[in-house]
JSON list of C-alpha atoms in Angstrom, two decimals:
[
{"chain": "E", "resi": 1, "resn": "CYS", "atom": "CA", "xyz": [10.52, 7.65, -1.64]},
{"chain": "E", "resi": 2, "resn": "PRO", "atom": "CA", "xyz": [10.24, 6.21, 1.92]},
{"chain": "E", "resi": 3, "resn": "GLY", "atom": "CA", "xyz": [12.36, 3.13, 2.39]},
{"chain": "E", "resi": 4, "resn": "GLY", "atom": "CA", "xyz": [14.35, 3.88, -0.75]},
{"chain": "E", "resi": 5, "resn": "ASN", "atom": "CA", "xyz": [12.15, 1.67, -2.91]},
{"chain": "E", "resi": 6, "resn": "GLY", "atom": "CA", "xyz": [12.20, 3.91, -6.01]},
{"chain": "E", "resi": 7, "resn": "ALA", "atom": "CA", "xyz": [8.45, 4.59, -6.23]},
{"chain": "E", "resi": 8, "resn": "SER", "atom": "CA", "xyz": [7.55, 0.91, -5.90]},
{"chain": "E", "resi": 9, "resn": "GLY", "atom": "CA", "xyz": [5.11, 2.05, -3.19]},
{"chain": "E", "resi": 10, "resn": "ALA", "atom": "CA", "xyz": [3.79, 0.92, 0.17]},
{"chain": "E", "resi": 11, "resn": "VAL", "atom": "CA", "xyz": [0.62, 1.21, 2.26]},
{"chain": "E", "resi": 12, "resn": "TYR", "atom": "CA", "xyz": [0.89, 2.62, 5.78]},
{"chain": "E", "resi": 13, "resn": "PHE", "atom": "CA", "xyz": [-1.53, 2.07, 8.68]},
{"chain": "E", "resi": 14, "resn": "TYR", "atom": "CA", "xyz": [-1.70, 4.44, 11.62]},
{"chain": "E", "resi": 15, "resn": "SER", "atom": "CA", "xyz": [-3.54, 4.33, 14.93]},
{"chain": "E", "resi": 16, "resn": "TYR", "atom": "CA", "xyz": [-5.16, 7.49, 16.26]},
{"chain": "E", "resi": 17, "resn": "PRO", "atom": "CA", "xyz": [-5.85, 7.06, 19.97]},
{"chain": "E", "resi": 18, "resn": "GLU", "atom": "CA", "xyz": [-8.28, 9.54, 21.46]},
{"chain": "E", "resi": 19, "resn": "GLY", "atom": "CA", "xyz": [-6.33, 12.45, 22.89]},
{"chain": "E", "resi": 20, "resn": "GLY", "atom": "CA", "xyz": [-3.00, 10.95, 21.82]},
{"chain": "E", "resi": 21, "resn": "GLU", "atom": "CA", "xyz": [-0.56, 11.17, 18.98]},
{"chain": "E", "resi": 22, "resn": "SER", "atom": "CA", "xyz": [-0.87, 9.08, 15.84]},
{"chain": "E", "resi": 23, "resn": "SER", "atom": "CA", "xyz": [1.60, 6.23, 15.41]},
{"chain": "E", "resi": 24, "resn": "LEU", "atom": "CA", "xyz": [2.56, 3.97, 12.55]},
{"chain": "E", "resi": 25, "resn": "THR", "atom": "CA", "xyz": [1.23, 0.47, 13.25]},
{"chain": "E", "resi": 26, "resn": "GLN", "atom": "CA", "xyz": [1.93, -1.41, 10.01]},
{"chain": "E", "resi": 27, "resn": "ARG", "atom": "CA", "xyz": [3.55, -0.98, 6.60]},
{"chain": "E", "resi": 28, "resn": "ILE", "atom": "CA", "xyz": [2.83, -3.37, 3.73]},
{"chain": "E", "resi": 29, "resn": "GLU", "atom": "CA", "xyz": [4.35, -3.75, 0.31]},
{"chain": "E", "resi": 30, "resn": "PRO", "atom": "CA", "xyz": [4.24, -6.60, -2.19]},
{"chain": "E", "resi": 31, "resn": "SER", "atom": "CA", "xyz": [7.08, -9.13, -2.21]},
{"chain": "E", "resi": 32, "resn": "ASP", "atom": "CA", "xyz": [7.39, -8.75, -5.98]},
{"chain": "E", "resi": 33, "resn": "SER", "atom": "CA", "xyz": [7.59, -4.93, -6.02]},
{"chain": "E", "resi": 34, "resn": "ARG", "atom": "CA", "xyz": [9.53, -3.20, -8.77]},
{"chain": "E", "resi": 35, "resn": "VAL", "atom": "CA", "xyz": [10.66, 0.37, -9.33]},
{"chain": "E", "resi": 36, "resn": "ASN", "atom": "CA", "xyz": [7.75, 2.61, -10.39]},
{"chain": "E", "resi": 37, "resn": "ASP", "atom": "CA", "xyz": [5.03, 0.04, -9.55]},
{"chain": "E", "resi": 38, "resn": "ARG", "atom": "CA", "xyz": [3.36, 2.70, -7.38]},
{"chain": "E", "resi": 39, "resn": "PHE", "atom": "CA", "xyz": [1.76, 0.11, -5.09]},
{"chain": "E", "resi": 40, "resn": "GLY", "atom": "CA", "xyz": [-1.09, 1.88, -3.28]},
{"chain": "E", "resi": 41, "resn": "TRP", "atom": "CA", "xyz": [-2.12, 3.93, -6.31]},
{"chain": "E", "resi": 42, "resn": "ASP", "atom": "CA", "xyz": [-5.70, 2.76, -5.67]},
{"chain": "E", "resi": 43, "resn": "ILE", "atom": "CA", "xyz": [-7.16, 1.24, -2.51]},
{"chain": "E", "resi": 44, "resn": "ALA", "atom": "CA", "xyz": [-10.61, -0.22, -1.85]},
{"chain": "E", "resi": 45, "resn": "THR", "atom": "CA", "xyz": [-11.90, -1.82, 1.34]},
{"chain": "E", "resi": 46, "resn": "ASP", "atom": "CA", "xyz": [-14.90, -3.99, 2.19]},
{"chain": "E", "resi": 47, "resn": "GLY", "atom": "CA", "xyz": [-15.18, -5.36, 5.71]},
{"chain": "E", "resi": 48, "resn": "ASN", "atom": "CA", "xyz": [-11.90, -7.10, 6.49]},
{"chain": "E", "resi": 49, "resn": "MET", "atom": "CA", "xyz": [-10.75, -7.20, 2.85]},
{"chain": "E", "resi": 50, "resn": "MET", "atom": "CA", "xyz": [-8.56, -4.62, 1.13]},
{"chain": "E", "resi": 51, "resn": "ALA", "atom": "CA", "xyz": [-7.63, -4.42, -2.55]},
{"chain": "E", "resi": 52, "resn": "VAL", "atom": "CA", "xyz": [-4.50, -2.44, -3.35]},
{"chain": "E", "resi": 53, "resn": "GLY", "atom": "CA", "xyz": [-3.61, -1.56, -6.92]},
{"chain": "E", "resi": 54, "resn": "THR", "atom": "CA", "xyz": [-0.57, -0.37, -8.80]},
{"chain": "E", "resi": 55, "resn": "SER", "atom": "CA", "xyz": [-0.57, 2.26, -11.52]},
{"chain": "E", "resi": 56, "resn": "LYS", "atom": "CA", "xyz": [-1.55, 1.24, -15.03]},
{"chain": "E", "resi": 57, "resn": "GLU", "atom": "CA", "xyz": [2.00, 2.02, -16.18]},
{"chain": "E", "resi": 58, "resn": "SER", "atom": "CA", "xyz": [3.17, -1.04, -14.21]},
{"chain": "E", "resi": 59, "resn": "TYR", "atom": "CA", "xyz": [0.78, -3.59, -15.74]},
{"chain": "E", "resi": 60, "resn": "GLY", "atom": "CA", "xyz": [-2.10, -2.62, -13.43]},
{"chain": "E", "resi": 61, "resn": "LYS", "atom": "CA", "xyz": [-1.75, -5.32, -10.76]},
{"chain": "E", "resi": 62, "resn": "VAL", "atom": "CA", "xyz": [-4.23, -5.73, -7.87]},
{"chain": "E", "resi": 63, "resn": "TYR", "atom": "CA", "xyz": [-3.28, -7.31, -4.55]},
{"chain": "E", "resi": 64, "resn": "ILE", "atom": "CA", "xyz": [-5.93, -8.64, -2.14]},
{"chain": "E", "resi": 65, "resn": "PHE", "atom": "CA", "xyz": [-5.34, -8.65, 1.63]},
{"chain": "E", "resi": 66, "resn": "THR", "atom": "CA", "xyz": [-7.64, -10.10, 4.29]},
{"chain": "E", "resi": 67, "resn": "GLY", "atom": "CA", "xyz": [-7.41, -10.07, 8.02]}
]
């Protein structure tokens, strides 16, 4: 698992400039992550809001991000 977080999960954002190579611009993970949370299992966006869920095996949490 990237970052050695034991399947706690993370969400990665990349930029894709026209004619250029993609590059990682941001990585987010919850401050209360635990092994096997699988943060990022589900993602939904609406305008500048993003909801990121964990798997149901880890109590089914949802995190809301705005920006």
